[in-house]
Short mmCIF file of C-alpha atoms in Angstrom, two decimals:
data_model
loop_
_atom_site.label_atom_id
_atom_site.label_comp_id
_atom_site.label_asym_id
_atom_site.label_seq_id
_atom_site.Cartn_x
_atom_site.Cartn_y
_atom_site.Cartn_z
CA MET A 1 -9.13 -27.05 -33.79
CA ASP A 2 -7.51 -25.30 -36.45
CA SER A 3 -4.64 -23.47 -34.87
CA PRO A 4 -3.05 -20.86 -36.73
CA VAL A 5 0.52 -21.59 -37.45
CA ASN A 6 2.11 -18.44 -36.14
CA ALA A 7 0.38 -18.59 -33.05
CA ILE A 8 1.25 -15.99 -30.11
CA ILE A 9 -0.99 -17.72 -27.37
CA THR A 10 -1.55 -21.29 -27.09
CA LEU A 11 -3.57 -22.72 -24.34
CA GLU A 12 -3.48 -27.09 -24.27
CA GLY A 13 -5.81 -28.51 -22.03
CA VAL A 14 -5.61 -25.83 -19.48
CA GLY A 15 -7.07 -26.53 -15.90
CA LYS A 16 -7.49 -24.58 -12.81
CA PHE A 17 -9.13 -25.07 -9.22
CA PHE A 18 -10.20 -22.75 -6.65
CA GLY A 19 -10.46 -25.21 -3.88
CA ASP A 20 -12.74 -27.83 -4.63
CA PHE A 21 -14.33 -25.11 -7.69
CA LYS A 22 -13.22 -26.16 -10.95
CA ALA A 23 -12.84 -22.38 -12.85
CA LEU A 24 -11.30 -23.97 -15.93
CA ASN A 25 -12.09 -27.42 -17.44
CA ASP A 26 -9.49 -28.51 -20.28
CA VAL A 27 -9.80 -25.20 -22.01
CA THR A 28 -7.50 -25.11 -25.32
CA LEU A 29 -7.16 -22.01 -27.19
CA SER A 30 -4.97 -20.67 -30.01
CA VAL A 31 -4.71 -16.82 -30.73
CA GLY A 32 -2.93 -15.85 -33.93
CA PHE A 33 -0.50 -12.77 -33.80
CA GLY A 34 -2.63 -10.01 -34.22
CA GLU A 35 -5.80 -11.52 -33.97
CA ARG A 36 -8.47 -10.06 -32.11
CA VAL A 37 -10.33 -12.51 -29.76
CA VAL A 38 -13.44 -11.50 -27.59
CA VAL A 39 -14.46 -14.07 -24.72
CA CYS A 40 -17.61 -13.72 -23.52
CA GLY A 41 -20.10 -15.79 -21.26
CA PRO A 42 -22.27 -15.65 -18.10
CA SER A 43 -20.41 -14.49 -14.84
CA GLY A 44 -18.55 -17.41 -12.82
CA SER A 45 -17.98 -19.16 -16.53
CA GLY A 46 -14.09 -18.82 -15.93
CA LYS A 47 -13.19 -15.65 -18.53
CA SER A 48 -11.56 -13.63 -16.23
CA THR A 49 -9.76 -16.70 -15.02
CA LEU A 50 -8.81 -17.87 -18.46
CA ILE A 51 -6.85 -14.36 -19.30
CA ARG A 52 -5.42 -14.12 -16.15
CA CYS A 53 -3.70 -17.29 -16.84
CA ILE A 54 -2.07 -15.91 -19.52
CA ASN A 55 0.27 -13.41 -17.64
CA ARG A 56 -0.11 -15.70 -14.41
CA LEU A 57 -1.81 -13.65 -12.52
CA GLU A 58 -3.65 -16.88 -11.90
CA ARG A 59 -1.43 -19.93 -11.69
CA HIS A 60 -2.69 -22.78 -13.95
CA ASP A 61 -2.65 -26.44 -12.42
CA SER A 62 -2.83 -28.38 -15.70
CA GLY A 63 -2.33 -27.94 -19.32
CA ARG A 64 0.49 -25.89 -20.71
CA ILE A 65 0.50 -22.40 -21.70
CA ILE A 66 2.58 -20.98 -24.28
CA VAL A 67 3.32 -17.49 -24.90
CA ASP A 68 5.33 -16.35 -27.93
CA GLY A 69 7.16 -19.48 -27.74
CA VAL A 70 7.92 -19.39 -24.11
CA GLU A 71 6.02 -22.02 -22.03
CA MET A 72 4.63 -20.63 -18.34
CA THR A 73 6.05 -22.52 -15.84
CA ASP A 74 7.00 -22.00 -12.10
CA ASP A 75 10.28 -20.65 -13.15
CA ARG A 76 10.27 -16.84 -12.56
CA ARG A 77 12.33 -16.20 -15.65
CA SER A 78 9.75 -17.79 -18.26
CA ILE A 79 7.00 -15.63 -15.96
CA GLU A 80 9.09 -12.39 -16.21
CA THR A 81 9.68 -13.01 -19.69
CA ILE A 82 5.97 -13.47 -20.44
CA ARG A 83 4.98 -10.57 -18.78
CA ARG A 84 7.39 -8.48 -20.88
CA GLU A 85 5.27 -9.17 -23.79
CA VAL A 86 1.36 -8.80 -22.15
CA GLY A 87 -0.09 -5.58 -20.89
CA MET A 88 -3.57 -5.97 -18.97
CA VAL A 89 -6.12 -3.73 -18.40
CA PHE A 90 -8.63 -4.07 -15.25
CA GLN A 91 -12.29 -3.97 -14.54
CA GLN A 92 -11.26 -2.13 -11.64
CA PHE A 93 -8.63 0.18 -13.38
CA ASN A 94 -6.15 -0.58 -10.65
CA LEU A 95 -4.31 2.71 -11.19
CA PHE A 96 -2.14 3.81 -8.22
CA PRO A 97 -4.11 6.35 -6.54
CA HIS A 98 -1.03 8.10 -4.73
CA LEU A 99 0.68 8.67 -8.19
CA THR A 100 -0.41 11.55 -10.83
CA VAL A 101 -1.56 10.12 -14.15
CA LEU A 102 2.21 10.72 -15.37
CA GLN A 103 3.79 8.95 -13.01
CA ASN A 104 1.55 6.10 -13.12
CA LEU A 105 2.36 5.82 -16.63
CA THR A 106 6.62 6.25 -16.38
CA LEU A 107 6.57 3.68 -13.37
CA GLY A 108 7.24 0.61 -15.58
CA PRO A 109 9.47 2.33 -18.24
CA LEU A 110 11.60 3.64 -15.42
CA ARG A 111 11.50 0.54 -13.20
CA ALA A 112 11.03 -2.46 -15.13
CA ARG A 113 12.51 -1.29 -18.73
CA LYS A 114 15.07 0.92 -17.24
CA LEU A 115 14.59 3.79 -19.52
CA SER A 116 15.98 7.07 -18.62
CA LYS A 117 13.22 9.63 -17.02
CA SER A 118 13.01 11.80 -19.96
CA GLU A 119 12.47 8.86 -22.48
CA SER A 120 9.83 7.24 -20.18
CA GLU A 121 8.18 10.76 -19.88
CA SER A 122 8.11 11.08 -23.64
CA ARG A 123 6.97 7.97 -24.37
CA ALA A 124 4.11 8.50 -21.67
CA MET A 125 2.68 11.44 -23.30
CA GLN A 126 2.61 9.90 -26.92
CA TYR A 127 0.52 7.34 -25.31
CA LEU A 128 -1.62 9.80 -23.52
CA GLU A 129 -1.97 11.52 -26.71
CA ARG A 130 -3.07 8.55 -28.07
CA VAL A 131 -6.03 7.85 -25.79
CA GLN A 132 -6.78 11.56 -25.93
CA ILE A 133 -5.80 13.04 -22.39
CA PRO A 134 -2.63 14.63 -22.59
CA GLU A 135 -3.84 17.50 -20.53
CA GLN A 136 -4.58 15.56 -17.51
CA ALA A 137 -0.63 14.29 -17.18
CA GLY A 138 -0.51 16.09 -13.69
CA LYS A 139 -3.51 15.27 -11.94
CA TYR A 140 -4.30 12.15 -9.57
CA PRO A 141 -6.30 9.61 -10.74
CA ALA A 142 -9.37 10.08 -8.07
CA GLN A 143 -9.52 13.75 -9.79
CA LEU A 144 -10.35 11.95 -13.14
CA SER A 145 -13.90 10.35 -14.51
CA GLY A 146 -14.05 6.58 -14.91
CA GLY A 147 -13.50 6.90 -18.59
CA GLN A 148 -10.70 8.81 -18.25
CA GLN A 149 -9.14 6.66 -15.69
CA GLN A 150 -9.86 3.67 -17.95
CA ARG A 151 -7.99 4.72 -20.69
CA VAL A 152 -4.98 5.90 -18.31
CA ALA A 153 -5.03 2.28 -17.39
CA ILE A 154 -4.72 1.60 -21.24
CA ALA A 155 -1.76 4.06 -22.05
CA ARG A 156 -0.33 2.70 -18.90
CA ALA A 157 -0.21 -0.95 -20.06
CA LEU A 158 0.72 0.41 -23.88
CA CYS A 159 3.87 2.17 -22.25
CA MET A 160 5.45 -1.08 -21.59
CA GLU A 161 4.90 -1.52 -25.47
CA PRO A 162 3.52 -5.20 -25.13
CA ARG A 163 2.64 -7.68 -28.35
CA ILE A 164 -0.29 -8.96 -26.57
CA MET A 165 -3.33 -6.59 -24.66
CA LEU A 166 -5.52 -8.56 -22.36
CA PHE A 167 -8.50 -6.80 -21.13
CA ASP A 168 -10.92 -8.23 -18.25
CA GLU A 169 -13.98 -6.46 -18.76
CA PRO A 170 -12.50 -3.13 -19.34
CA THR A 171 -16.26 -1.45 -19.40
CA SER A 172 -18.04 -3.16 -16.75
CA ALA A 173 -17.46 -0.86 -13.78
CA LEU A 174 -18.24 2.29 -15.88
CA ASP A 175 -21.22 4.53 -16.12
CA PRO A 176 -22.74 3.99 -19.76
CA GLU A 177 -21.99 7.46 -21.07
CA MET A 178 -18.24 6.64 -20.55
CA ILE A 179 -18.40 3.27 -22.18
CA ALA A 180 -18.11 4.56 -25.67
CA GLU A 181 -14.89 6.68 -25.18
CA VAL A 182 -12.96 3.60 -23.92
CA LEU A 183 -14.40 1.42 -26.80
CA GLU A 184 -13.38 4.18 -28.95
CA VAL A 185 -9.60 3.61 -28.08
CA MET A 186 -9.90 -0.33 -28.27
CA VAL A 187 -11.20 -0.25 -31.42
CA GLN A 188 -8.13 2.54 -32.53
CA LEU A 189 -5.87 -0.05 -30.94
CA ALA A 190 -7.58 -3.09 -32.58
CA GLU A 191 -7.05 -1.29 -36.31
CA SER A 192 -3.23 -0.82 -35.13
CA GLY A 193 -2.73 -4.59 -35.56
CA MET A 194 -2.19 -4.92 -31.65
CA THR A 195 -2.85 -8.70 -30.34
CA MET A 196 -6.16 -8.49 -27.90
CA VAL A 197 -8.03 -10.99 -25.61
CA CYS A 198 -10.76 -9.26 -24.42
CA VAL A 199 -13.41 -10.46 -22.03
CA THR A 200 -16.56 -8.03 -22.63
CA HIS A 201 -20.04 -7.99 -23.11
CA GLU A 202 -20.04 -5.17 -25.70
CA MET A 203 -21.11 -7.31 -28.31
CA GLY A 204 -21.07 -3.72 -30.86
CA PHE A 205 -17.23 -3.71 -30.26
CA ALA A 206 -17.02 -7.72 -30.59
CA ARG A 207 -18.93 -7.49 -33.87
CA ARG A 208 -16.94 -4.48 -35.03
CA VAL A 209 -13.23 -6.14 -34.09
CA ALA A 210 -13.57 -9.37 -33.24
CA ASP A 211 -11.66 -12.07 -35.54
CA GLN A 212 -12.93 -14.98 -33.23
CA MET A 213 -15.87 -15.17 -30.30
CA VAL A 214 -15.30 -17.63 -27.61
CA PHE A 215 -18.30 -18.70 -25.45
CA MET A 216 -17.51 -20.11 -22.33
CA ASP A 217 -19.71 -21.74 -19.66
CA ARG A 218 -18.62 -23.97 -16.62
CA GLY A 219 -15.20 -23.65 -16.89
CA GLU A 220 -15.10 -25.05 -20.28
CA ILE A 221 -15.05 -23.22 -23.96
CA VAL A 222 -18.25 -24.29 -25.34
CA GLU A 223 -18.60 -22.14 -28.79
CA GLN A 224 -15.61 -20.63 -30.96
CA ALA A 225 -16.48 -19.20 -33.86
CA PRO A 226 -15.71 -16.01 -36.42
CA PRO A 227 -18.54 -13.25 -35.20
CA GLU A 228 -20.76 -13.88 -38.11
CA ARG A 229 -21.17 -17.22 -37.86
CA PHE A 230 -21.05 -16.59 -33.76
CA PHE A 231 -24.22 -13.85 -33.55
CA ASN A 232 -26.17 -15.38 -36.41
CA ASP A 233 -25.78 -19.13 -36.01
CA PRO A 234 -24.79 -20.37 -32.51
CA GLN A 235 -24.21 -23.90 -32.45
CA SER A 236 -25.24 -24.80 -28.63
CA ASP A 237 -27.93 -24.21 -26.89
CA ARG A 238 -26.24 -22.60 -24.14
CA CYS A 239 -24.85 -20.06 -26.38
CA LYS A 240 -28.15 -19.50 -28.07
CA ARG A 241 -29.82 -18.74 -24.52
CA PHE A 242 -26.65 -16.51 -23.48
CA LEU A 243 -27.00 -14.07 -26.59
CA GLN A 244 -30.62 -14.00 -26.58
CA GLN A 245 -30.43 -12.56 -22.92
CA ILE A 246 -27.55 -10.27 -23.88
CA LEU A 247 -28.94 -9.25 -27.17
CA ALA A 248 -32.51 -8.72 -26.01
CA HIS A 249 -32.48 -5.15 -25.48
CA MET B 1 -36.19 29.12 20.36
CA ILE B 2 -33.46 28.19 22.63
CA PRO B 3 -32.44 25.16 21.82
CA LYS B 4 -32.35 26.20 18.15
CA ALA B 5 -29.72 28.91 19.19
CA THR B 6 -27.61 26.87 21.57
CA GLY B 7 -27.29 24.40 18.24
CA VAL B 8 -26.02 27.02 15.88
CA SER B 9 -23.57 28.34 18.12
CA ALA B 10 -22.24 24.99 18.99
CA SER B 11 -21.77 24.09 15.45
CA CYS B 12 -20.04 27.87 14.80
CA SER B 13 -17.65 27.25 17.83
CA ARG B 14 -16.83 23.59 16.44
CA TYR B 15 -16.28 25.10 12.96
CA SER B 16 -13.69 27.74 14.31
CA LEU B 17 -12.04 24.78 16.23
CA ILE B 18 -11.24 22.99 13.04
CA GLU B 19 -9.88 25.94 11.64
CA MET B 20 -7.16 26.75 13.90
CA GLY B 21 -5.45 23.52 13.00
CA ALA B 22 -3.35 21.04 15.02
CA MET B 23 -0.65 23.22 15.91
CA ASN B 24 -2.48 25.67 17.40
CA ARG B 25 -4.75 23.48 19.29
CA THR B 26 -1.34 21.92 21.00
CA ILE B 27 -0.11 25.20 22.04
CA ARG B 28 -3.34 25.84 23.61
CA ILE B 29 -3.59 22.35 25.46
CA GLY B 30 0.07 23.31 26.85
CA VAL B 31 -0.29 26.51 28.17
CA LEU B 32 -3.66 25.96 29.41
CA GLY B 33 -1.77 22.83 31.19
CA GLY B 34 0.31 24.93 32.35
CA MET B 35 -1.65 27.96 33.61
CA GLY B 36 -3.12 25.14 35.68
CA LEU B 37 -0.02 23.76 37.39
CA ALA B 38 1.21 27.24 37.88
CA LEU B 39 -2.37 28.07 39.57
CA ALA B 40 -1.83 24.83 41.81
CA GLY B 41 1.69 26.15 42.78
CA CYS B 42 0.15 29.29 44.63
CA SER B 43 -0.99 26.79 47.32
CA ALA B 44 1.29 26.76 50.52
CA ASN B 45 2.33 23.03 50.14
CA TRP B 46 4.66 23.71 46.62
CA GLY B 47 8.16 25.37 46.97
CA TRP B 48 9.04 26.15 43.62
CA TYR B 49 12.24 28.00 44.58
CA VAL B 50 14.05 24.88 44.12
CA VAL B 51 13.61 24.91 40.26
CA SER B 52 13.41 28.91 39.99
CA PRO B 53 15.40 30.38 37.23
CA MET B 54 15.72 33.35 39.50
CA THR B 55 17.95 32.15 41.92
CA PRO B 56 21.32 30.28 40.88
CA LYS B 57 20.79 27.31 42.74
CA GLY B 58 17.36 26.56 40.97
CA LEU B 59 18.41 27.61 37.70
CA SER B 60 21.43 25.08 37.98
CA ASN B 61 19.18 22.56 39.28
CA LEU B 62 16.52 23.20 36.11
CA GLN B 63 19.28 23.11 33.47
CA PHE B 64 20.26 19.60 35.20
CA LEU B 65 16.83 18.85 34.57
CA LEU B 66 16.15 20.00 31.04
CA GLN B 67 19.92 18.56 29.83
CA GLY B 68 18.10 15.51 30.20
CA LEU B 69 15.79 15.92 27.04
CA LYS B 70 19.02 15.48 24.96
CA GLN B 71 19.20 12.16 25.79
CA THR B 72 15.46 11.11 26.10
CA ILE B 73 15.10 12.71 22.69
CA ALA B 74 18.20 10.56 21.19
CA LEU B 75 17.12 7.40 22.76
CA SER B 76 13.76 7.43 21.77
CA LEU B 77 14.56 8.52 18.33
CA THR B 78 17.37 5.96 17.61
CA ALA B 79 14.85 3.47 18.74
CA ILE B 80 12.05 4.37 16.77
CA LEU B 81 14.27 4.81 13.87
CA ILE B 82 15.44 0.97 14.30
CA SER B 83 12.19 -0.11 15.44
CA VAL B 84 10.38 0.86 12.01
CA VAL B 85 13.27 -0.72 10.08
CA VAL B 86 12.93 -3.80 11.71
CA GLY B 87 9.37 -4.06 12.08
CA LEU B 88 9.05 -3.33 8.37
CA LEU B 89 11.51 -6.46 7.90
CA VAL B 90 9.72 -8.77 10.00
CA SER B 91 6.23 -8.06 8.77
CA LEU B 92 7.29 -8.52 5.10
CA PRO B 93 7.49 -12.65 5.63
CA GLY B 94 4.38 -12.56 7.66
CA LEU B 95 2.77 -11.94 4.07
CA SER B 96 4.42 -14.38 2.30
CA GLU B 97 3.03 -17.49 0.85
CA ARG B 98 5.68 -19.53 2.03
CA ARG B 99 4.53 -21.09 5.69
CA GLY B 100 8.09 -21.28 6.94
CA LEU B 101 8.53 -17.31 6.15
CA ARG B 102 5.28 -16.86 8.03
CA ALA B 103 6.10 -18.70 11.00
CA PHE B 104 9.30 -16.60 11.67
CA ASN B 105 6.95 -13.63 11.65
CA ARG B 106 4.82 -15.12 14.33
CA ILE B 107 7.21 -16.74 16.28
CA TYR B 108 9.16 -13.23 16.53
CA VAL B 109 6.18 -11.05 17.10
CA GLU B 110 4.76 -13.89 19.60
CA ILE B 111 8.12 -13.88 21.74
CA VAL B 112 9.24 -10.13 21.38
CA ARG B 113 5.87 -9.10 22.44
CA ALA B 114 5.65 -10.78 25.66
CA VAL B 115 8.52 -9.78 27.07
CA PRO B 116 8.08 -6.74 29.44
CA ILE B 117 10.03 -3.50 28.41
CA LEU B 118 11.71 -2.86 31.51
CA VAL B 119 12.60 -6.83 31.71
CA LEU B 120 14.07 -6.55 28.32
CA ILE B 121 16.11 -3.67 29.37
CA LEU B 122 17.46 -5.74 32.58
CA TRP B 123 18.10 -8.54 30.07
CA VAL B 124 20.07 -6.53 27.37
CA TYR B 125 22.11 -4.62 30.00
CA TYR B 126 22.75 -7.28 32.47
CA GLY B 127 22.30 -10.37 30.61
CA LEU B 128 23.36 -9.97 27.21
CA PRO B 129 27.07 -9.09 27.94
CA GLN B 130 27.64 -12.27 29.61
CA ILE B 131 26.69 -14.26 26.35
CA ALA B 132 27.62 -12.38 23.91
CA ASP B 133 31.38 -11.28 24.95
CA VAL B 134 30.19 -7.35 24.50
CA SER B 135 30.64 -4.19 26.66
CA ILE B 136 27.49 -2.40 26.22
CA ASN B 137 26.52 0.97 27.26
CA VAL B 138 23.61 2.10 29.07
CA PHE B 139 22.49 4.23 25.64
CA TRP B 140 22.49 1.43 23.38
CA ALA B 141 21.44 -1.01 26.07
CA GLY B 142 18.31 1.22 25.85
CA VAL B 143 18.03 1.72 22.19
CA ILE B 144 18.38 -2.15 21.51
CA ALA B 145 15.74 -3.17 24.39
CA LEU B 146 13.17 -0.43 23.16
CA ALA B 147 13.58 -0.70 19.50
CA LEU B 148 13.55 -4.79 19.64
CA SER B 149 10.11 -4.42 21.82
CA ASP B 150 8.76 -2.08 19.86
CA SER B 151 9.70 -3.76 16.24
CA ALA B 152 7.03 -6.18 17.33
CA PHE B 153 4.26 -4.09 17.07
CA GLN B 154 5.57 -2.23 14.23
CA ALA B 155 5.70 -5.54 12.64
CA GLU B 156 1.75 -6.05 13.28
CA ILE B 157 1.18 -2.81 12.27
CA PHE B 158 2.76 -2.81 8.79
CA ARG B 159 1.14 -6.22 8.20
CA ALA B 160 -2.29 -4.71 8.70
CA GLY B 161 -1.29 -1.60 6.78
CA ILE B 162 -0.01 -3.68 3.48
CA GLN B 163 -2.72 -6.16 4.20
CA SER B 164 -5.54 -3.28 3.81
CA ILE B 165 -4.25 -2.26 -0.11
CA PRO B 166 -6.35 -4.03 -2.65
CA ARG B 167 -4.90 -7.05 -4.22
CA GLY B 168 -5.61 -5.16 -7.74
CA GLN B 169 -2.35 -3.08 -6.88
CA HIS B 170 -0.57 -5.93 -6.57
CA GLU B 171 -1.84 -7.38 -9.75
CA ALA B 172 -1.19 -3.96 -11.85
CA ALA B 173 2.04 -3.48 -10.72
CA LYS B 174 2.89 -7.41 -11.73
CA SER B 175 1.16 -6.62 -15.20
CA ILE B 176 3.79 -3.65 -15.81
CA SER B 177 6.49 -6.19 -14.87
CA LEU B 178 7.47 -4.29 -11.71
CA GLY B 179 9.33 -7.31 -9.42
CA TYR B 180 8.84 -7.74 -5.66
CA VAL B 181 11.09 -4.60 -4.35
CA ASP B 182 9.81 -2.31 -7.08
CA THR B 183 6.23 -3.00 -6.18
CA MET B 184 6.74 -2.74 -2.17
CA ARG B 185 8.72 0.59 -2.43
CA PHE B 186 6.61 2.42 -5.13
CA VAL B 187 3.12 1.10 -4.95
CA ILE B 188 2.35 -0.93 -1.98
CA LEU B 189 4.38 0.59 1.24
CA PRO B 190 3.60 4.47 0.15
CA GLN B 191 -0.05 3.64 0.37
CA ALA B 192 0.53 1.49 3.61
CA ILE B 193 2.41 4.01 5.46
CA ARG B 194 -0.70 6.79 4.76
CA ARG B 195 -2.56 4.57 6.36
CA ILE B 196 -0.66 3.34 9.68
CA LEU B 197 0.28 6.83 10.03
CA PRO B 198 -1.73 7.32 12.88
CA ALA B 199 -0.52 4.02 14.58
CA LEU B 200 2.94 4.96 13.67
CA GLY B 201 2.33 8.29 15.65
CA ASN B 202 1.01 6.36 18.68
CA GLN B 203 4.01 4.09 18.80
CA PHE B 204 6.16 7.16 18.90
CA VAL B 205 4.65 8.80 21.59
CA TYR B 206 4.62 5.26 23.42
CA MET B 207 8.35 5.03 22.85
CA LEU B 208 8.86 8.38 24.26
CA LYS B 209 7.07 7.38 27.65
CA MET B 210 8.69 3.96 27.79
CA SER B 211 11.85 5.87 27.57
CA SER B 212 11.73 6.77 30.99
CA LEU B 213 12.44 2.97 32.11
CA VAL B 214 16.07 3.10 30.71
CA SER B 215 16.70 5.37 33.83
CA VAL B 216 17.00 2.41 36.06
CA ILE B 217 20.05 0.98 33.94
CA GLY B 218 21.45 4.56 34.89
CA MET B 219 21.07 6.23 31.64
CA GLN B 220 20.98 10.37 32.34
CA GLU B 221 17.41 10.89 30.69
CA LEU B 222 14.72 13.29 31.98
CA THR B 223 13.83 10.65 34.68
CA ARG B 224 16.98 9.59 36.05
CA ARG B 225 17.89 13.20 36.41
CA ALA B 226 14.43 14.01 38.09
CA ASN B 227 15.19 10.75 40.63
CA GLU B 228 19.03 12.25 41.32
CA LEU B 229 17.53 15.98 41.91
CA VAL B 230 14.74 14.54 44.44
CA VAL B 231 17.53 12.66 46.66
CA THR B 232 19.50 15.87 46.90
CA GLU B 233 16.77 18.43 47.12
CA TYR B 234 13.70 16.37 49.27
CA ARG B 235 11.40 17.95 46.65
CA PRO B 236 9.47 15.53 44.63
CA LEU B 237 6.17 17.40 44.03
CA GLU B 238 8.07 20.39 41.84
CA ILE B 239 10.61 18.31 40.64
CA TYR B 240 8.36 15.44 39.10
CA THR B 241 5.96 18.18 37.86
CA ILE B 242 8.51 19.39 35.98
CA LEU B 243 9.29 16.28 34.68
CA VAL B 244 5.53 15.93 33.69
CA LEU B 245 5.68 18.83 31.94
CA GLU B 246 8.91 17.83 29.83
CA TYR B 247 7.05 14.68 28.60
CA LEU B 248 4.18 16.60 27.60
CA VAL B 249 5.90 19.01 25.85
CA LEU B 250 7.71 16.42 23.80
CA ILE B 251 4.71 14.04 23.31
CA LEU B 252 2.84 17.22 22.14
CA MET B 253 5.16 18.32 19.73
CA VAL B 254 5.08 14.48 18.17
CA SER B 255 1.52 14.76 17.87
CA ALA B 256 1.62 17.92 16.18
CA GLY B 257 4.18 16.38 13.66
CA VAL B 258 2.44 13.15 12.65
CA ARG B 259 -0.54 15.34 12.20
CA TRP B 260 1.50 17.57 9.93
CA LEU B 261 2.92 14.77 8.22
CA GLU B 262 -0.81 13.30 7.49
CA ARG B 263 -2.13 16.69 6.12
CA ARG B 264 0.54 16.54 4.07
CA LEU B 265 0.51 13.25 2.66
CA GLN B 266 -3.28 13.78 2.24
CA THR B 267 -2.83 16.63 -0.05
CA ASP B 268 -0.47 14.75 -2.06
CA GLN B 269 -2.66 12.25 -2.83
CA ARG B 270 -5.64 14.78 -3.82
CA GLY B 271 -3.15 17.20 -6.02
#
């Protein structure tokens, strides 16, 4: 595997079990600085587990994970250091329902970054402008549409000014008409040079922004290639079958 | 035709009941209860003179009884505040991934929950000074016993409330670098407390009632005062009726307070 010299995320032989179930089997992957990687594969293939290991929402059982030069260990400091660098967007948004949009965005900067109230609020407004919903700052998440909620979630992650963004099926819980507005924000983010690892089945988005496509099945990386080759000339049968199914309609 | 008309009027009255609100309803219940007892008091067996504010003797008796409100409120309020804090602190280890911490939570809850409150009051007041070389007054003995006993229940309520918050909330907090304390304080507990408020209200009511047991060690709260007055006046029916009303009023006030808090937190969430 050709790993970029300036890799910001390196996974070496990562393994993960849930009980007897092997969720990740000897996964090796490297993501270069500013690179956009799209991970796809059938459900249960380990895509989510893979990216959740990168910021320690799951603990890997074997292998090494190195993010921006820091190896992820059980040591709390390594976990904290890595989480500072990594933002995450979830399938279910996971906004804090009892806080307003603005409070959702300022909580991290205030408490974890120790910014002042005015600093964190101006930063929050700046990112709300960027996801194009500054007028919703005073509302509660339940008052927003799904697409708006997911954009708030993206802004919340960006408020921590991470160097890497992880997306765990960010559009899978959305009504079709709201997918575009979220993808639009993600495309802009990609164009700004953010390092991104996205688990998604939005192949149009993948073609547009991905530098690398990763196909996973049964806890393994089966195929990895730039998008043109990945879509036009997939090597493995499993990947071909998957692409046929997902691109059929 | 007739059943239809009944249906309409029933739904109308339900609607107006909801409109009146909790506080209003509480007052109505209190007034109705009081009227009922006053009517009962018209029969020949009652002798309300013993607590009648019209006579000097009755007035001083009534004042003597009502002065217990101060102690009962102070006792229950102090105890519930302590038990909420202790309960929360005991519940947190119960949610840990470490077996030792979870065991501490289990043992505490199982043992404390198994001791009857009355037994705990006697043990703290008469027993504790013998092993701990402290002199303890009735108020603090009562507070300690009530708070200790209640804290085991509070711990279970908090644990249930915290466990009911989806895992995604913890994960989102981690992903924005919040530590354990900040996650609990700003993300998990505010949501959990909204959910357990009805249960916390229950415990508060329960605590108010159980504070009557502290009368056995001589604390001059509501029940003790009633007992003392009965011994001198030989009028248990009237005096204990007043006692019932005193607890009723206190508890209806607590209910209304909890309802108000529930509504307030509810509107907070919706904006």
